[in-house]
């Protein structure tokens, strides 16, 4: 069972000043509305309704936090999370498809997301969700360019891969990696950007995404350390 299956709702915020004061690693999920972000989060956490998709693209302007750890399997969903036992946080950022949203809301969205991804020290990595048939829209590129200067990893998940044939899958993956490789720092070194195909419908890429997210959160290293400790105790 993946640790991501432990995810449960923690808090929601609409202003940077209200971000939780936790110090555990966070991984944020960003993506254009209708790219399948909520579906991807729900599949990865093995929960049908953890993340909600707004019926009106761009309407949801809040940052939603889900905790990993801090709750027990048999615990009721309304029971409080034990903050001291939280090991990591999954962060669902507002979808950025806002053609029908007012100018004021757009500015608020841009400042909220821009400031969060650029300044949040606890943010370990960004998962960028894109429709594999229409990746790297202007807004996706804007998110990339906001985040790239931090030097932190970005893992791109290209959703709805079941809509592509094998040749199209190969091409879109190659083109996506080429775009990501074009981002370099001041010394010409590439950023830690990765990409994969994903389909919730056909369950393509779920294990790959799960492993990558746990790696980026450092939870895979915790497991390795526990395994080593168990082996040491067994040998004594």
PDB file of C-alpha atoms in Angstrom:
ATOM      1  CA  UNK A   1       0.000   0.000   0.000  1.00  0.00           C
ATOM      2  CA  UNK A   2       1.393   3.393  -0.977  1.00  0.00           C
ATOM      3  CA  UNK A   3       1.930   6.046   1.685  1.00  0.00           C
ATOM      4  CA  UNK A   4      -0.066   8.394  -0.545  1.00  0.00           C
ATOM      5  CA  UNK A   5      -3.140   6.353   0.345  1.00  0.00           C
ATOM      6  CA  UNK A   6      -2.886   7.846   3.852  1.00  0.00           C
ATOM      7  CA  UNK A   7      -3.757  11.304   2.499  1.00  0.00           C
ATOM      8  CA  UNK A   8      -6.597  13.136   4.205  1.00  0.00           C
ATOM      9  CA  UNK A   9      -7.857  16.718   4.059  1.00  0.00           C
ATOM     10  CA  UNK A  10      -5.843  19.012   6.327  1.00  0.00           C
ATOM     11  CA  UNK A  11      -6.691  22.651   5.602  1.00  0.00           C
ATOM     12  CA  UNK A  12      -7.583  25.146   2.894  1.00  0.00           C
ATOM     13  CA  UNK A  13      -6.232  28.691   2.525  1.00  0.00           C
ATOM     14  CA  UNK A  14      -6.937  31.678   0.334  1.00  0.00           C
ATOM     15  CA  UNK A  15      -4.140  33.963   1.509  1.00  0.00           C
ATOM     16  CA  UNK A  16      -0.418  33.366   1.906  1.00  0.00           C
ATOM     17  CA  UNK A  17      -0.542  34.531   5.514  1.00  0.00           C
ATOM     18  CA  UNK A  18      -2.803  31.574   6.287  1.00  0.00           C
ATOM     19  CA  UNK A  19      -0.399  28.891   5.020  1.00  0.00           C
ATOM     20  CA  UNK A  20       0.189  26.196   7.656  1.00  0.00           C
ATOM     21  CA  UNK A  21       3.171  26.629   9.942  1.00  0.00           C
ATOM     22  CA  UNK A  22       4.299  23.044   9.427  1.00  0.00           C
ATOM     23  CA  UNK A  23       7.908  22.288   8.479  1.00  0.00           C
ATOM     24  CA  UNK A  24       7.463  18.980   6.656  1.00  0.00           C
ATOM     25  CA  UNK A  25       8.132  18.732   2.898  1.00  0.00           C
ATOM     26  CA  UNK A  26       5.316  19.746   0.580  1.00  0.00           C
ATOM     27  CA  UNK A  27       4.728  18.741  -3.015  1.00  0.00           C
ATOM     28  CA  UNK A  28       2.327  20.895  -5.023  1.00  0.00           C
ATOM     29  CA  UNK A  29       0.075  19.820  -7.880  1.00  0.00           C
ATOM     30  CA  UNK A  30      -0.580  22.461 -10.508  1.00  0.00           C
ATOM     31  CA  UNK A  31      -2.348  22.334 -13.832  1.00  0.00           C
ATOM     32  CA  UNK A  32      -4.762  23.907 -16.211  1.00  0.00           C
ATOM     33  CA  UNK A  33      -8.436  23.319 -15.494  1.00  0.00           C
ATOM     34  CA  UNK A  34      -9.681  20.140 -17.191  1.00  0.00           C
ATOM     35  CA  UNK A  35      -6.161  18.692 -17.458  1.00  0.00           C
ATOM     36  CA  UNK A  36      -7.147  15.974 -14.983  1.00  0.00           C
ATOM     37  CA  UNK A  37      -5.402  17.258 -11.862  1.00  0.00           C
ATOM     38  CA  UNK A  38      -8.120  16.279  -9.392  1.00  0.00           C
ATOM     39  CA  UNK A  39      -8.503  12.869 -11.013  1.00  0.00           C
ATOM     40  CA  UNK A  40      -4.748  12.255 -10.832  1.00  0.00           C
ATOM     41  CA  UNK A  41      -4.628  13.192  -7.135  1.00  0.00           C
ATOM     42  CA  UNK A  42      -7.586  10.938  -6.356  1.00  0.00           C
ATOM     43  CA  UNK A  43      -6.114   7.981  -8.249  1.00  0.00           C
ATOM     44  CA  UNK A  44      -2.698   8.378  -6.612  1.00  0.00           C
ATOM     45  CA  UNK A  45      -4.234   8.609  -3.138  1.00  0.00           C
ATOM     46  CA  UNK A  46      -6.728   5.799  -3.910  1.00  0.00           C
ATOM     47  CA  UNK A  47      -9.626   8.026  -2.844  1.00  0.00           C
ATOM     48  CA  UNK A  48     -12.594   8.996  -4.996  1.00  0.00           C
ATOM     49  CA  UNK A  49     -13.345  12.410  -3.591  1.00  0.00           C
ATOM     50  CA  UNK A  50     -10.242  13.764  -1.887  1.00  0.00           C
ATOM     51  CA  UNK A  51      -9.635  16.439  -4.531  1.00  0.00           C
ATOM     52  CA  UNK A  52     -12.615  18.144  -6.138  1.00  0.00           C
ATOM     53  CA  UNK A  53     -12.826  19.592  -9.629  1.00  0.00           C
ATOM     54  CA  UNK A  54     -14.838  22.788  -9.907  1.00  0.00           C
ATOM     55  CA  UNK A  55     -17.716  22.689 -12.376  1.00  0.00           C
ATOM     56  CA  UNK A  56     -16.672  26.168 -13.473  1.00  0.00           C
ATOM     57  CA  UNK A  57     -13.035  26.221 -14.670  1.00  0.00           C
ATOM     58  CA  UNK A  58     -10.942  28.625 -12.656  1.00  0.00           C
ATOM     59  CA  UNK A  59     -13.612  29.210 -10.020  1.00  0.00           C
ATOM     60  CA  UNK A  60     -11.759  27.486  -7.190  1.00  0.00           C
ATOM     61  CA  UNK A  61      -9.180  29.953  -5.934  1.00  0.00           C
ATOM     62  CA  UNK A  62      -8.025  28.173  -2.783  1.00  0.00           C
ATOM     63  CA  UNK A  63      -4.945  26.128  -1.933  1.00  0.00           C
ATOM     64  CA  UNK A  64      -5.985  22.788  -0.441  1.00  0.00           C
ATOM     65  CA  UNK A  65      -3.643  20.787   1.787  1.00  0.00           C
ATOM     66  CA  UNK A  66      -3.753  17.024   2.328  1.00  0.00           C
ATOM     67  CA  UNK A  67      -1.651  15.434   5.047  1.00  0.00           C
ATOM     68  CA  UNK A  68       0.378  12.224   4.892  1.00  0.00           C
ATOM     69  CA  UNK A  69       0.624  10.848   8.413  1.00  0.00           C
ATOM     70  CA  UNK A  70      -1.027  12.341  11.472  1.00  0.00           C
ATOM     71  CA  UNK A  71      -4.040  10.045  11.291  1.00  0.00           C
ATOM     72  CA  UNK A  72      -4.669   6.372  11.895  1.00  0.00           C
ATOM     73  CA  UNK A  73      -6.365   3.939   9.529  1.00  0.00           C
ATOM     74  CA  UNK A  74      -9.429   3.492  11.741  1.00  0.00           C
ATOM     75  CA  UNK A  75      -9.669   7.181  12.609  1.00  0.00           C
ATOM     76  CA  UNK A  76     -12.887   8.986  11.659  1.00  0.00           C
ATOM     77  CA  UNK A  77     -12.423  11.556   8.923  1.00  0.00           C
ATOM     78  CA  UNK A  78     -13.724  14.307  11.234  1.00  0.00           C
ATOM     79  CA  UNK A  79     -11.246  13.519  13.981  1.00  0.00           C
ATOM     80  CA  UNK A  80      -8.410  16.063  14.160  1.00  0.00           C
ATOM     81  CA  UNK A  81      -5.113  15.356  12.466  1.00  0.00           C
ATOM     82  CA  UNK A  82      -2.164  14.976  14.835  1.00  0.00           C
ATOM     83  CA  UNK A  83       0.013  17.746  13.391  1.00  0.00           C
ATOM     84  CA  UNK A  84       3.189  16.527  15.089  1.00  0.00           C
ATOM     85  CA  UNK A  85       2.886  13.197  13.263  1.00  0.00           C
ATOM     86  CA  UNK A  86       2.440  14.619   9.743  1.00  0.00           C
ATOM     87  CA  UNK A  87       5.292  13.431   7.539  1.00  0.00           C
ATOM     88  CA  UNK A  88       4.500  15.342   4.337  1.00  0.00           C
ATOM     89  CA  UNK A  89       1.822  17.464   2.677  1.00  0.00           C
ATOM     90  CA  UNK A  90       0.235  17.233  -0.748  1.00  0.00           C
ATOM     91  CA  UNK A  91      -0.859  20.647  -1.989  1.00  0.00           C
ATOM     92  CA  UNK A  92      -3.643  21.071  -4.549  1.00  0.00           C
ATOM     93  CA  UNK A  93      -3.209  24.452  -6.229  1.00  0.00           C
ATOM     94  CA  UNK A  94      -6.080  26.239  -8.011  1.00  0.00           C
ATOM     95  CA  UNK A  95      -6.571  25.156 -11.612  1.00  0.00           C
ATOM     96  CA  UNK A  96      -5.509  27.876 -13.980  1.00  0.00           C
ATOM     97  CA  UNK A  97      -8.209  27.945 -16.635  1.00  0.00           C
ATOM     98  CA  UNK A  98     -10.026  31.165 -15.976  1.00  0.00           C
ATOM     99  CA  UNK A  99     -11.465  32.557 -19.208  1.00  0.00           C
ATOM    100  CA  UNK A 100     -14.700  33.501 -17.421  1.00  0.00           C
ATOM    101  CA  UNK A 101     -13.130  34.726 -14.198  1.00  0.00           C
ATOM    102  CA  UNK A 102     -12.979  38.435 -13.379  1.00  0.00           C
ATOM    103  CA  UNK A 103      -9.783  40.419 -13.718  1.00  0.00           C
ATOM    104  CA  UNK A 104      -9.554  40.844  -9.941  1.00  0.00           C
ATOM    105  CA  UNK A 105      -9.754  37.087  -9.431  1.00  0.00           C
ATOM    106  CA  UNK A 106      -7.077  36.520 -12.059  1.00  0.00           C
ATOM    107  CA  UNK A 107      -4.708  38.919 -10.324  1.00  0.00           C
ATOM    108  CA  UNK A 108      -5.370  37.253  -6.994  1.00  0.00           C
ATOM    109  CA  UNK A 109      -4.706  33.826  -8.537  1.00  0.00           C
ATOM    110  CA  UNK A 110      -1.468  34.990 -10.151  1.00  0.00           C
ATOM    111  CA  UNK A 111      -0.140  36.526  -6.946  1.00  0.00           C
ATOM    112  CA  UNK A 112      -1.229  33.607  -4.761  1.00  0.00           C
ATOM    113  CA  UNK A 113       0.300  30.935  -6.962  1.00  0.00           C
ATOM    114  CA  UNK A 114       3.324  32.934  -8.035  1.00  0.00           C
ATOM    115  CA  UNK A 115       4.269  33.841  -4.474  1.00  0.00           C
ATOM    116  CA  UNK A 116       3.574  30.346  -3.186  1.00  0.00           C
ATOM    117  CA  UNK A 117       5.687  28.446  -5.715  1.00  0.00           C
ATOM    118  CA  UNK A 118       8.537  30.965  -5.583  1.00  0.00           C
ATOM    119  CA  UNK A 119       8.763  31.603  -1.841  1.00  0.00           C
ATOM    120  CA  UNK A 120       7.449  28.626   0.089  1.00  0.00           C
ATOM    121  CA  UNK A 121      10.544  27.112   1.685  1.00  0.00           C
ATOM    122  CA  UNK A 122       8.760  23.876   2.577  1.00  0.00           C
ATOM    123  CA  UNK A 123       7.881  23.257  -1.074  1.00  0.00           C
ATOM    124  CA  UNK A 124      10.110  20.381  -2.177  1.00  0.00           C
ATOM    125  CA  UNK A 125       8.878  19.977  -5.737  1.00  0.00           C
ATOM    126  CA  UNK A 126       6.115  20.746  -8.209  1.00  0.00           C
ATOM    127  CA  UNK A 127       3.991  18.210 -10.065  1.00  0.00           C
ATOM    128  CA  UNK A 128       2.749  19.850 -13.250  1.00  0.00           C
ATOM    129  CA  UNK A 129      -0.361  18.163 -14.659  1.00  0.00           C
ATOM    130  CA  UNK A 130      -0.928  18.629 -18.412  1.00  0.00           C
ATOM    131  CA  UNK A 131      -3.261  17.055 -20.953  1.00  0.00           C
ATOM    132  CA  UNK A 132      -0.977  14.926 -23.137  1.00  0.00           C
ATOM    133  CA  UNK A 133      -2.894  16.094 -26.212  1.00  0.00           C
ATOM    134  CA  UNK A 134      -2.303  19.787 -25.415  1.00  0.00           C
ATOM    135  CA  UNK A 135       0.792  20.101 -23.220  1.00  0.00           C
ATOM    136  CA  UNK A 136       2.740  23.287 -22.515  1.00  0.00           C
ATOM    137  CA  UNK A 137       0.020  25.874 -22.996  1.00  0.00           C
ATOM    138  CA  UNK A 138       1.010  29.470 -22.268  1.00  0.00           C
ATOM    139  CA  UNK A 139      -0.178  29.070 -18.680  1.00  0.00           C
ATOM    140  CA  UNK A 140       1.801  25.848 -18.200  1.00  0.00           C
ATOM    141  CA  UNK A 141       4.912  27.637 -19.436  1.00  0.00           C
ATOM    142  CA  UNK A 142       4.208  30.530 -17.091  1.00  0.00           C
ATOM    143  CA  UNK A 143       4.080  28.095 -14.157  1.00  0.00           C
ATOM    144  CA  UNK A 144       7.347  26.501 -15.312  1.00  0.00           C
ATOM    145  CA  UNK A 145       9.050  29.863 -15.514  1.00  0.00           C
ATOM    146  CA  UNK A 146       7.763  30.938 -12.115  1.00  0.00           C
ATOM    147  CA  UNK A 147       9.153  27.805 -10.512  1.00  0.00           C
ATOM    148  CA  UNK A 148      12.351  27.138 -12.479  1.00  0.00           C
ATOM    149  CA  UNK A 149      14.459  29.809 -10.696  1.00  0.00           C
ATOM    150  CA  UNK A 150      14.006  27.958  -7.395  1.00  0.00           C
ATOM    151  CA  UNK A 151      16.120  25.100  -8.793  1.00  0.00           C
ATOM    152  CA  UNK A 152      13.720  22.577  -7.269  1.00  0.00           C
ATOM    153  CA  UNK A 153      12.413  19.558  -9.206  1.00  0.00           C
ATOM    154  CA  UNK A 154       9.392  19.572 -11.477  1.00  0.00           C
ATOM    155  CA  UNK A 155       7.749  16.311 -12.471  1.00  0.00           C
ATOM    156  CA  UNK A 156       5.368  16.641 -15.418  1.00  0.00           C
ATOM    157  CA  UNK A 157       2.473  14.205 -15.642  1.00  0.00           C
ATOM    158  CA  UNK A 158       0.923  14.025 -19.107  1.00  0.00           C
ATOM    159  CA  UNK A 159      -2.623  12.832 -18.502  1.00  0.00           C
ATOM    160  CA  UNK A 160      -5.185  11.133 -20.754  1.00  0.00           C
ATOM    161  CA  UNK A 161      -2.451   9.140 -22.483  1.00  0.00           C
ATOM    162  CA  UNK A 162      -5.050   6.514 -23.370  1.00  0.00           C
ATOM    163  CA  UNK A 163      -6.282   8.959 -26.030  1.00  0.00           C
ATOM    164  CA  UNK A 164      -2.957   8.634 -27.908  1.00  0.00           C
ATOM    165  CA  UNK A 165      -1.671   5.823 -30.088  1.00  0.00           C
ATOM    166  CA  UNK A 166       1.790   4.407 -29.477  1.00  0.00           C
ATOM    167  CA  UNK A 167       3.507   6.660 -32.006  1.00  0.00           C
ATOM    168  CA  UNK A 168       1.825   9.741 -30.540  1.00  0.00           C
ATOM    169  CA  UNK A 169       2.857   8.709 -27.023  1.00  0.00           C
ATOM    170  CA  UNK A 170       6.483   8.392 -28.103  1.00  0.00           C
ATOM    171  CA  UNK A 171       6.442  11.744 -29.862  1.00  0.00           C
ATOM    172  CA  UNK A 172       4.739  13.715 -27.092  1.00  0.00           C
ATOM    173  CA  UNK A 173       7.114  12.316 -24.490  1.00  0.00           C
ATOM    174  CA  UNK A 174      10.141  13.173 -26.637  1.00  0.00           C
ATOM    175  CA  UNK A 175       8.889  16.696 -27.335  1.00  0.00           C
ATOM    176  CA  UNK A 176       8.051  17.297 -23.684  1.00  0.00           C
ATOM    177  CA  UNK A 177      11.518  16.223 -22.559  1.00  0.00           C
ATOM    178  CA  UNK A 178      13.054  18.469 -25.223  1.00  0.00           C
ATOM    179  CA  UNK A 179      11.131  21.460 -23.885  1.00  0.00           C
ATOM    180  CA  UNK A 180      12.108  20.677 -20.295  1.00  0.00           C
ATOM    181  CA  UNK A 181      15.755  20.220 -21.286  1.00  0.00           C
ATOM    182  CA  UNK A 182      15.739  23.726 -22.780  1.00  0.00           C
ATOM    183  CA  UNK A 183      15.536  25.206 -19.284  1.00  0.00           C
ATOM    184  CA  UNK A 184      19.021  25.791 -17.871  1.00  0.00           C
ATOM    185  CA  UNK A 185      20.450  27.822 -15.026  1.00  0.00           C
ATOM    186  CA  UNK A 186      22.947  30.686 -15.277  1.00  0.00           C
ATOM    187  CA  UNK A 187      25.793  28.192 -15.626  1.00  0.00           C
ATOM    188  CA  UNK A 188      24.074  26.277 -18.386  1.00  0.00           C
ATOM    189  CA  UNK A 189      23.159  23.329 -16.186  1.00  0.00           C
ATOM    190  CA  UNK A 190      19.776  21.724 -16.722  1.00  0.00           C
ATOM    191  CA  UNK A 191      17.081  21.786 -14.076  1.00  0.00           C
ATOM    192  CA  UNK A 192      15.800  18.585 -12.401  1.00  0.00           C
ATOM    193  CA  UNK A 193      12.738  18.325 -14.640  1.00  0.00           C
ATOM    194  CA  UNK A 194      11.193  14.959 -15.498  1.00  0.00           C
ATOM    195  CA  UNK A 195       8.132  13.820 -17.434  1.00  0.00           C
ATOM    196  CA  UNK A 196       5.934  10.751 -17.782  1.00  0.00           C
ATOM    197  CA  UNK A 197       2.703   9.588 -19.424  1.00  0.00           C
ATOM    198  CA  UNK A 198      -0.358   8.927 -17.294  1.00  0.00           C
ATOM    199  CA  UNK A 199      -3.905   7.653 -17.693  1.00  0.00           C
ATOM    200  CA  UNK A 200      -6.366   7.294 -14.852  1.00  0.00           C
ATOM    201  CA  UNK A 201      -8.770   5.393 -17.107  1.00  0.00           C
ATOM    202  CA  UNK A 202      -6.249   2.767 -18.236  1.00  0.00           C
ATOM    203  CA  UNK A 203      -4.143   3.032 -15.064  1.00  0.00           C
ATOM    204  CA  UNK A 204      -1.036   3.953 -17.038  1.00  0.00           C
ATOM    205  CA  UNK A 205       1.913   5.426 -15.129  1.00  0.00           C
ATOM    206  CA  UNK A 206       0.369   5.247 -11.644  1.00  0.00           C
ATOM    207  CA  UNK A 207       3.220   3.291 -10.062  1.00  0.00           C
ATOM    208  CA  UNK A 208       5.801   5.514 -11.774  1.00  0.00           C
ATOM    209  CA  UNK A 209       4.126   8.690 -10.498  1.00  0.00           C
ATOM    210  CA  UNK A 210       3.707   7.231  -7.005  1.00  0.00           C
ATOM    211  CA  UNK A 211       7.389   6.298  -6.791  1.00  0.00           C
ATOM    212  CA  UNK A 212       8.495   9.716  -8.058  1.00  0.00           C
ATOM    213  CA  UNK A 213       6.316  11.652  -5.622  1.00  0.00           C
ATOM    214  CA  UNK A 214       7.514   9.585  -2.653  1.00  0.00           C
ATOM    215  CA  UNK A 215      11.093  10.157  -3.816  1.00  0.00           C
ATOM    216  CA  UNK A 216      10.588  13.914  -4.088  1.00  0.00           C
ATOM    217  CA  UNK A 217       9.053  14.002  -0.607  1.00  0.00           C
ATOM    218  CA  UNK A 218      11.896  11.928   0.802  1.00  0.00           C
ATOM    219  CA  UNK A 219       9.492   9.267   2.051  1.00  0.00           C
ATOM    220  CA  UNK A 220      11.280   6.561   0.080  1.00  0.00           C
ATOM    221  CA  UNK A 221      14.477   7.344   2.020  1.00  0.00           C
ATOM    222  CA  UNK A 222      12.590   7.004   5.295  1.00  0.00           C
ATOM    223  CA  UNK A 223      11.498   3.520   4.275  1.00  0.00           C
ATOM    224  CA  UNK A 224      15.057   2.581   3.321  1.00  0.00           C
ATOM    225  CA  UNK A 225      16.334   3.806   6.694  1.00  0.00           C
ATOM    226  CA  UNK A 226      13.669   1.789   8.524  1.00  0.00           C
ATOM    227  CA  UNK A 227      14.536  -1.316   6.494  1.00  0.00           C
ATOM    228  CA  UNK A 228      18.225  -0.897   7.355  1.00  0.00           C
ATOM    229  CA  UNK A 229      17.372  -0.487  11.040  1.00  0.00           C
ATOM    230  CA  UNK A 230      15.265  -3.659  10.946  1.00  0.00           C
ATOM    231  CA  UNK A 231      18.079  -5.590   9.302  1.00  0.00           C
ATOM    232  CA  UNK A 232      20.568  -4.342  11.901  1.00  0.00           C
ATOM    233  CA  UNK A 233      18.301  -5.381  14.781  1.00  0.00           C
ATOM    234  CA  UNK A 234      17.738  -8.803  13.213  1.00  0.00           C
ATOM    235  CA  UNK A 235      21.483  -9.391  12.918  1.00  0.00           C
ATOM    236  CA  UNK A 236      22.150  -8.574  16.560  1.00  0.00           C
TER     237      UNK A 236
END
